Amino acid sequence: QVQLVESGGDLVQPGGSLRLSCTASGTIFRTNTMAWYRQTPGKQREWIATSTVSGVTNYADSVKGRFTCSRDSAKNTVYLQMNSLKAEDTAVYSCALLDPYGAVQNRGRGTQVTVSS
């Protein structure tokens, strides 16, 4: 069973930056697409970024131009660099391993990001 562990969440002021990390156990990471999601209480989980094995990344419009997703296969880790943070970016951020059909195969427990002055 692949385990995903996120880290890097924190309290940051508007306009600030954070880098989240998601480390996966096992070697399956090197053959699977990884994705980042976020969720706030009372709202549906929102997809925000995807990183394929070949390095192709896609972003939700809400974060495009501000967030960058990257991966280090040697470390089994995917990163989410978040810049120009806004209050509405406050959420629990989780990473997920996707199967070949794009469905979530495994998901981490998440890390809290709070953007507030």
Short mmCIF file of N, CA and C in Angstrom, two decimals:
data_model
loop_
_atom_site.label_atom_id
_atom_site.label_comp_id
_atom_site.label_asym_id
_atom_site.label_seq_id
_atom_site.Cartn_x
_atom_site.Cartn_y
_atom_site.Cartn_z
N GLN A 1 0.84 -1.19 0.00
CA GLN A 1 0.00 0.00 0.00
C GLN A 1 0.88 1.25 0.00
N VAL A 2 0.68 2.11 -0.97
CA VAL A 2 1.45 3.33 -1.05
C VAL A 2 0.95 4.31 0.01
N GLN A 3 1.87 4.93 0.72
CA GLN A 3 1.50 5.96 1.69
C GLN A 3 2.02 7.31 1.22
N LEU A 4 1.19 8.33 1.37
CA LEU A 4 1.54 9.68 0.97
C LEU A 4 1.53 10.56 2.21
N VAL A 5 2.58 11.33 2.40
CA VAL A 5 2.68 12.20 3.57
C VAL A 5 3.01 13.61 3.12
N GLU A 6 2.10 14.53 3.43
CA GLU A 6 2.31 15.93 3.07
C GLU A 6 2.97 16.68 4.23
N SER A 7 3.67 17.73 3.88
CA SER A 7 4.27 18.61 4.88
C SER A 7 4.44 19.99 4.29
N GLY A 8 4.71 20.96 5.17
CA GLY A 8 4.99 22.31 4.71
C GLY A 8 3.88 23.31 4.96
N GLY A 9 2.72 22.84 5.39
CA GLY A 9 1.65 23.77 5.67
C GLY A 9 1.98 24.69 6.83
N ASP A 10 1.44 25.91 6.79
CA ASP A 10 1.78 26.88 7.83
C ASP A 10 0.81 28.05 7.75
N LEU A 11 0.98 28.98 8.66
CA LEU A 11 0.27 30.26 8.64
C LEU A 11 1.15 31.26 7.91
N VAL A 12 0.62 31.92 6.91
CA VAL A 12 1.40 32.87 6.12
C VAL A 12 0.53 34.09 5.83
N GLN A 13 1.17 35.22 5.67
CA GLN A 13 0.45 36.45 5.37
C GLN A 13 0.07 36.52 3.90
N PRO A 14 -0.98 37.25 3.58
CA PRO A 14 -1.33 37.44 2.16
C PRO A 14 -0.15 37.98 1.38
N GLY A 15 0.04 37.42 0.19
CA GLY A 15 1.18 37.81 -0.62
C GLY A 15 2.41 36.96 -0.40
N GLY A 16 2.38 36.15 0.63
CA GLY A 16 3.52 35.31 0.97
C GLY A 16 3.59 34.04 0.15
N SER A 17 4.58 33.22 0.48
CA SER A 17 4.82 31.98 -0.26
C SER A 17 4.99 30.81 0.70
N LEU A 18 4.69 29.63 0.20
CA LEU A 18 4.92 28.39 0.92
C LEU A 18 5.26 27.32 -0.10
N ARG A 19 6.02 26.33 0.34
CA ARG A 19 6.25 25.15 -0.49
C ARG A 19 5.80 23.92 0.26
N LEU A 20 4.86 23.23 -0.33
CA LEU A 20 4.38 21.97 0.23
C LEU A 20 5.13 20.81 -0.40
N SER A 21 5.29 19.76 0.40
CA SER A 21 5.93 18.54 -0.09
C SER A 21 5.00 17.37 0.14
N CYS A 22 5.10 16.41 -0.73
CA CYS A 22 4.34 15.16 -0.59
C CYS A 22 5.29 14.02 -0.94
N THR A 23 5.58 13.21 0.04
CA THR A 23 6.50 12.09 -0.17
C THR A 23 5.72 10.79 -0.19
N ALA A 24 6.01 9.97 -1.19
CA ALA A 24 5.32 8.70 -1.36
C ALA A 24 6.26 7.54 -1.03
N SER A 25 5.74 6.55 -0.37
CA SER A 25 6.51 5.34 -0.12
C SER A 25 6.45 4.47 -1.36
N GLY A 26 7.48 3.67 -1.58
CA GLY A 26 7.45 2.75 -2.71
C GLY A 26 7.89 3.39 -4.01
N THR A 27 8.05 2.58 -5.03
CA THR A 27 8.56 3.06 -6.30
C THR A 27 7.45 3.38 -7.28
N ILE A 28 6.20 3.15 -6.91
CA ILE A 28 5.10 3.38 -7.83
C ILE A 28 5.00 4.85 -8.21
N PHE A 29 5.53 5.69 -7.35
CA PHE A 29 5.50 7.13 -7.61
C PHE A 29 6.10 7.44 -8.97
N ARG A 30 7.12 6.69 -9.36
CA ARG A 30 7.84 6.98 -10.59
C ARG A 30 7.05 6.62 -11.85
N THR A 31 5.93 5.96 -11.69
CA THR A 31 5.15 5.57 -12.87
C THR A 31 3.75 6.16 -12.85
N ASN A 32 3.46 7.00 -11.87
CA ASN A 32 2.09 7.51 -11.74
C ASN A 32 2.03 9.03 -11.76
N THR A 33 0.92 9.50 -12.26
CA THR A 33 0.61 10.92 -12.18
C THR A 33 0.26 11.27 -10.73
N MET A 34 0.75 12.42 -10.29
CA MET A 34 0.45 12.92 -8.96
C MET A 34 -0.41 14.18 -9.08
N ALA A 35 -1.25 14.40 -8.09
CA ALA A 35 -2.12 15.56 -8.11
C ALA A 35 -2.20 16.19 -6.73
N TRP A 36 -2.50 17.48 -6.73
CA TRP A 36 -2.75 18.22 -5.49
C TRP A 36 -4.22 18.67 -5.48
N TYR A 37 -4.80 18.58 -4.29
CA TYR A 37 -6.17 19.02 -4.07
C TYR A 37 -6.18 19.91 -2.83
N ARG A 38 -7.27 20.62 -2.65
CA ARG A 38 -7.46 21.36 -1.41
C ARG A 38 -8.94 21.34 -1.04
N GLN A 39 -9.18 21.51 0.25
CA GLN A 39 -10.56 21.47 0.73
C GLN A 39 -10.71 22.39 1.92
N THR A 40 -11.82 23.10 1.94
CA THR A 40 -12.19 23.92 3.08
C THR A 40 -13.49 23.37 3.65
N PRO A 41 -13.74 23.58 4.92
CA PRO A 41 -14.96 23.04 5.54
C PRO A 41 -16.23 23.47 4.79
N GLY A 42 -17.08 22.53 4.54
CA GLY A 42 -18.34 22.82 3.88
C GLY A 42 -18.28 22.91 2.37
N LYS A 43 -17.09 22.73 1.82
CA LYS A 43 -16.94 22.80 0.36
C LYS A 43 -16.40 21.49 -0.19
N GLN A 44 -16.63 21.28 -1.45
CA GLN A 44 -16.10 20.09 -2.11
C GLN A 44 -14.60 20.23 -2.29
N ARG A 45 -13.95 19.08 -2.29
CA ARG A 45 -12.51 19.08 -2.55
C ARG A 45 -12.27 19.61 -3.95
N GLU A 46 -11.29 20.48 -4.07
CA GLU A 46 -10.98 21.14 -5.33
C GLU A 46 -9.65 20.65 -5.88
N TRP A 47 -9.64 20.19 -7.11
CA TRP A 47 -8.37 19.83 -7.78
C TRP A 47 -7.64 21.11 -8.12
N ILE A 48 -6.33 21.15 -7.90
CA ILE A 48 -5.60 22.36 -8.22
C ILE A 48 -4.39 22.13 -9.11
N ALA A 49 -3.81 20.95 -9.12
CA ALA A 49 -2.63 20.75 -9.97
C ALA A 49 -2.37 19.27 -10.19
N THR A 50 -1.75 18.98 -11.34
CA THR A 50 -1.37 17.62 -11.69
C THR A 50 0.03 17.62 -12.27
N SER A 51 0.79 16.60 -11.94
CA SER A 51 2.13 16.43 -12.48
C SER A 51 2.27 15.01 -13.02
N THR A 52 2.54 14.88 -14.31
CA THR A 52 2.69 13.55 -14.90
C THR A 52 4.14 13.08 -14.78
N VAL A 53 4.35 11.82 -15.06
CA VAL A 53 5.68 11.25 -15.01
C VAL A 53 6.61 11.96 -15.98
N SER A 54 6.08 12.36 -17.13
CA SER A 54 6.90 13.02 -18.14
C SER A 54 7.14 14.49 -17.85
N GLY A 55 6.57 14.97 -16.74
CA GLY A 55 6.82 16.35 -16.34
C GLY A 55 5.78 17.35 -16.79
N VAL A 56 4.73 16.88 -17.42
CA VAL A 56 3.66 17.79 -17.85
C VAL A 56 2.84 18.19 -16.62
N THR A 57 2.58 19.49 -16.50
CA THR A 57 1.80 19.97 -15.37
C THR A 57 0.55 20.71 -15.87
N ASN A 58 -0.49 20.61 -15.10
CA ASN A 58 -1.73 21.32 -15.38
C ASN A 58 -2.23 21.94 -14.08
N TYR A 59 -2.90 23.07 -14.21
CA TYR A 59 -3.34 23.81 -13.04
C TYR A 59 -4.77 24.28 -13.18
N ALA A 60 -5.44 24.38 -12.05
CA ALA A 60 -6.75 25.00 -12.03
C ALA A 60 -6.60 26.48 -12.28
N ASP A 61 -7.60 27.08 -12.86
CA ASP A 61 -7.53 28.51 -13.17
C ASP A 61 -7.31 29.34 -11.90
N SER A 62 -7.81 28.85 -10.79
CA SER A 62 -7.73 29.61 -9.54
C SER A 62 -6.29 29.77 -9.03
N VAL A 63 -5.38 28.90 -9.51
CA VAL A 63 -4.00 28.96 -9.02
C VAL A 63 -2.98 29.16 -10.15
N LYS A 64 -3.44 29.14 -11.37
CA LYS A 64 -2.54 29.25 -12.51
C LYS A 64 -1.75 30.55 -12.45
N GLY A 65 -0.45 30.44 -12.64
CA GLY A 65 0.40 31.62 -12.59
C GLY A 65 0.95 31.91 -11.21
N ARG A 66 0.38 31.29 -10.18
CA ARG A 66 0.84 31.51 -8.81
C ARG A 66 1.44 30.25 -8.19
N PHE A 67 0.92 29.10 -8.56
CA PHE A 67 1.38 27.83 -8.01
C PHE A 67 2.17 27.06 -9.07
N THR A 68 3.19 26.36 -8.60
CA THR A 68 3.99 25.52 -9.49
C THR A 68 4.17 24.14 -8.87
N CYS A 69 3.86 23.13 -9.65
CA CYS A 69 3.97 21.74 -9.21
C CYS A 69 5.21 21.12 -9.85
N SER A 70 6.01 20.44 -9.05
CA SER A 70 7.19 19.76 -9.59
C SER A 70 7.38 18.45 -8.84
N ARG A 71 8.23 17.60 -9.39
CA ARG A 71 8.45 16.31 -8.74
C ARG A 71 9.91 15.94 -8.81
N ASP A 72 10.35 15.22 -7.81
CA ASP A 72 11.70 14.69 -7.74
C ASP A 72 11.56 13.19 -7.58
N SER A 73 11.70 12.48 -8.68
CA SER A 73 11.48 11.04 -8.64
C SER A 73 12.51 10.33 -7.77
N ALA A 74 13.72 10.86 -7.70
CA ALA A 74 14.75 10.24 -6.87
C ALA A 74 14.37 10.27 -5.40
N LYS A 75 13.59 11.27 -5.03
CA LYS A 75 13.16 11.41 -3.64
C LYS A 75 11.72 10.98 -3.42
N ASN A 76 11.07 10.49 -4.49
CA ASN A 76 9.65 10.10 -4.39
C ASN A 76 8.81 11.24 -3.84
N THR A 77 9.11 12.45 -4.26
CA THR A 77 8.46 13.61 -3.69
C THR A 77 7.92 14.53 -4.78
N VAL A 78 6.74 15.04 -4.54
CA VAL A 78 6.15 16.05 -5.41
C VAL A 78 5.97 17.31 -4.57
N TYR A 79 6.22 18.44 -5.19
CA TYR A 79 6.18 19.72 -4.49
C TYR A 79 5.09 20.62 -5.06
N LEU A 80 4.62 21.52 -4.23
CA LEU A 80 3.70 22.55 -4.69
C LEU A 80 4.22 23.88 -4.15
N GLN A 81 4.82 24.65 -5.04
CA GLN A 81 5.29 25.97 -4.68
C GLN A 81 4.14 26.95 -4.84
N MET A 82 3.80 27.63 -3.77
CA MET A 82 2.66 28.53 -3.78
C MET A 82 3.14 29.95 -3.52
N ASN A 83 2.92 30.82 -4.48
CA ASN A 83 3.33 32.22 -4.37
C ASN A 83 2.10 33.13 -4.41
N SER A 84 2.29 34.37 -4.00
CA SER A 84 1.21 35.36 -4.03
C SER A 84 -0.06 34.81 -3.39
N LEU A 85 0.11 34.25 -2.22
CA LEU A 85 -1.02 33.59 -1.56
C LEU A 85 -2.09 34.59 -1.16
N LYS A 86 -3.33 34.11 -1.24
CA LYS A 86 -4.49 34.93 -0.92
C LYS A 86 -5.26 34.25 0.22
N ALA A 87 -6.11 35.01 0.86
CA ALA A 87 -6.91 34.45 1.94
C ALA A 87 -7.74 33.27 1.46
N GLU A 88 -8.20 33.35 0.24
CA GLU A 88 -9.03 32.26 -0.30
C GLU A 88 -8.25 31.00 -0.62
N ASP A 89 -6.95 31.05 -0.48
CA ASP A 89 -6.14 29.84 -0.64
C ASP A 89 -6.10 29.02 0.65
N THR A 90 -6.64 29.55 1.71
CA THR A 90 -6.68 28.83 2.98
C THR A 90 -7.47 27.54 2.82
N ALA A 91 -6.84 26.42 3.17
CA ALA A 91 -7.47 25.11 3.00
C ALA A 91 -6.53 24.03 3.52
N VAL A 92 -7.05 22.82 3.58
CA VAL A 92 -6.21 21.65 3.81
C VAL A 92 -5.80 21.14 2.43
N TYR A 93 -4.50 21.06 2.21
CA TYR A 93 -3.96 20.63 0.93
C TYR A 93 -3.52 19.17 1.04
N SER A 94 -3.96 18.38 0.08
CA SER A 94 -3.57 16.98 0.07
C SER A 94 -3.06 16.58 -1.30
N CYS A 95 -2.21 15.58 -1.31
CA CYS A 95 -1.72 15.06 -2.59
C CYS A 95 -2.35 13.70 -2.84
N ALA A 96 -2.35 13.30 -4.08
CA ALA A 96 -2.95 12.03 -4.46
C ALA A 96 -2.16 11.38 -5.57
N LEU A 97 -2.15 10.07 -5.54
CA LEU A 97 -1.57 9.26 -6.60
C LEU A 97 -2.72 8.84 -7.50
N LEU A 98 -2.59 9.09 -8.79
CA LEU A 98 -3.66 8.75 -9.71
C LEU A 98 -3.36 7.46 -10.45
N ASP A 99 -4.40 6.72 -10.76
CA ASP A 99 -4.21 5.51 -11.56
C ASP A 99 -4.17 5.90 -13.04
N PRO A 100 -3.91 4.95 -13.92
CA PRO A 100 -3.78 5.29 -15.35
C PRO A 100 -5.04 5.93 -15.96
N TYR A 101 -6.17 5.80 -15.28
CA TYR A 101 -7.41 6.38 -15.79
C TYR A 101 -7.71 7.74 -15.17
N GLY A 102 -6.80 8.21 -14.31
CA GLY A 102 -7.00 9.51 -13.70
C GLY A 102 -7.77 9.50 -12.41
N ALA A 103 -8.13 8.33 -11.93
CA ALA A 103 -8.85 8.23 -10.67
C ALA A 103 -7.86 8.23 -9.51
N VAL A 104 -8.30 8.73 -8.38
CA VAL A 104 -7.43 8.77 -7.21
C VAL A 104 -7.23 7.34 -6.69
N GLN A 105 -5.97 6.97 -6.59
CA GLN A 105 -5.64 5.63 -6.10
C GLN A 105 -5.27 5.68 -4.62
N ASN A 106 -4.54 6.72 -4.24
CA ASN A 106 -4.17 6.92 -2.85
C ASN A 106 -4.17 8.42 -2.57
N ARG A 107 -4.48 8.76 -1.34
CA ARG A 107 -4.49 10.17 -0.95
C ARG A 107 -3.84 10.33 0.41
N GLY A 108 -3.11 11.40 0.59
CA GLY A 108 -2.53 11.70 1.88
C GLY A 108 -3.55 12.34 2.81
N ARG A 109 -3.13 12.57 4.05
CA ARG A 109 -4.06 13.12 5.04
C ARG A 109 -4.15 14.64 4.96
N GLY A 110 -3.18 15.25 4.33
CA GLY A 110 -3.27 16.68 4.12
C GLY A 110 -2.45 17.51 5.09
N THR A 111 -2.24 18.76 4.72
CA THR A 111 -1.52 19.72 5.55
C THR A 111 -2.25 21.05 5.47
N GLN A 112 -2.37 21.73 6.61
CA GLN A 112 -3.16 22.95 6.68
C GLN A 112 -2.35 24.15 6.22
N VAL A 113 -2.96 24.91 5.32
CA VAL A 113 -2.39 26.19 4.89
C VAL A 113 -3.38 27.28 5.28
N THR A 114 -2.91 28.24 6.03
CA THR A 114 -3.75 29.35 6.44
C THR A 114 -3.12 30.66 5.99
N VAL A 115 -3.87 31.43 5.23
CA VAL A 115 -3.38 32.71 4.73
C VAL A 115 -4.17 33.80 5.43
N SER A 116 -3.48 34.52 6.30
CA SER A 116 -4.17 35.53 7.11
C SER A 116 -3.16 36.54 7.64
N SER A 117 -3.62 37.78 7.78
CA SER A 117 -2.77 38.81 8.35
C SER A 117 -2.99 38.89 9.86
#
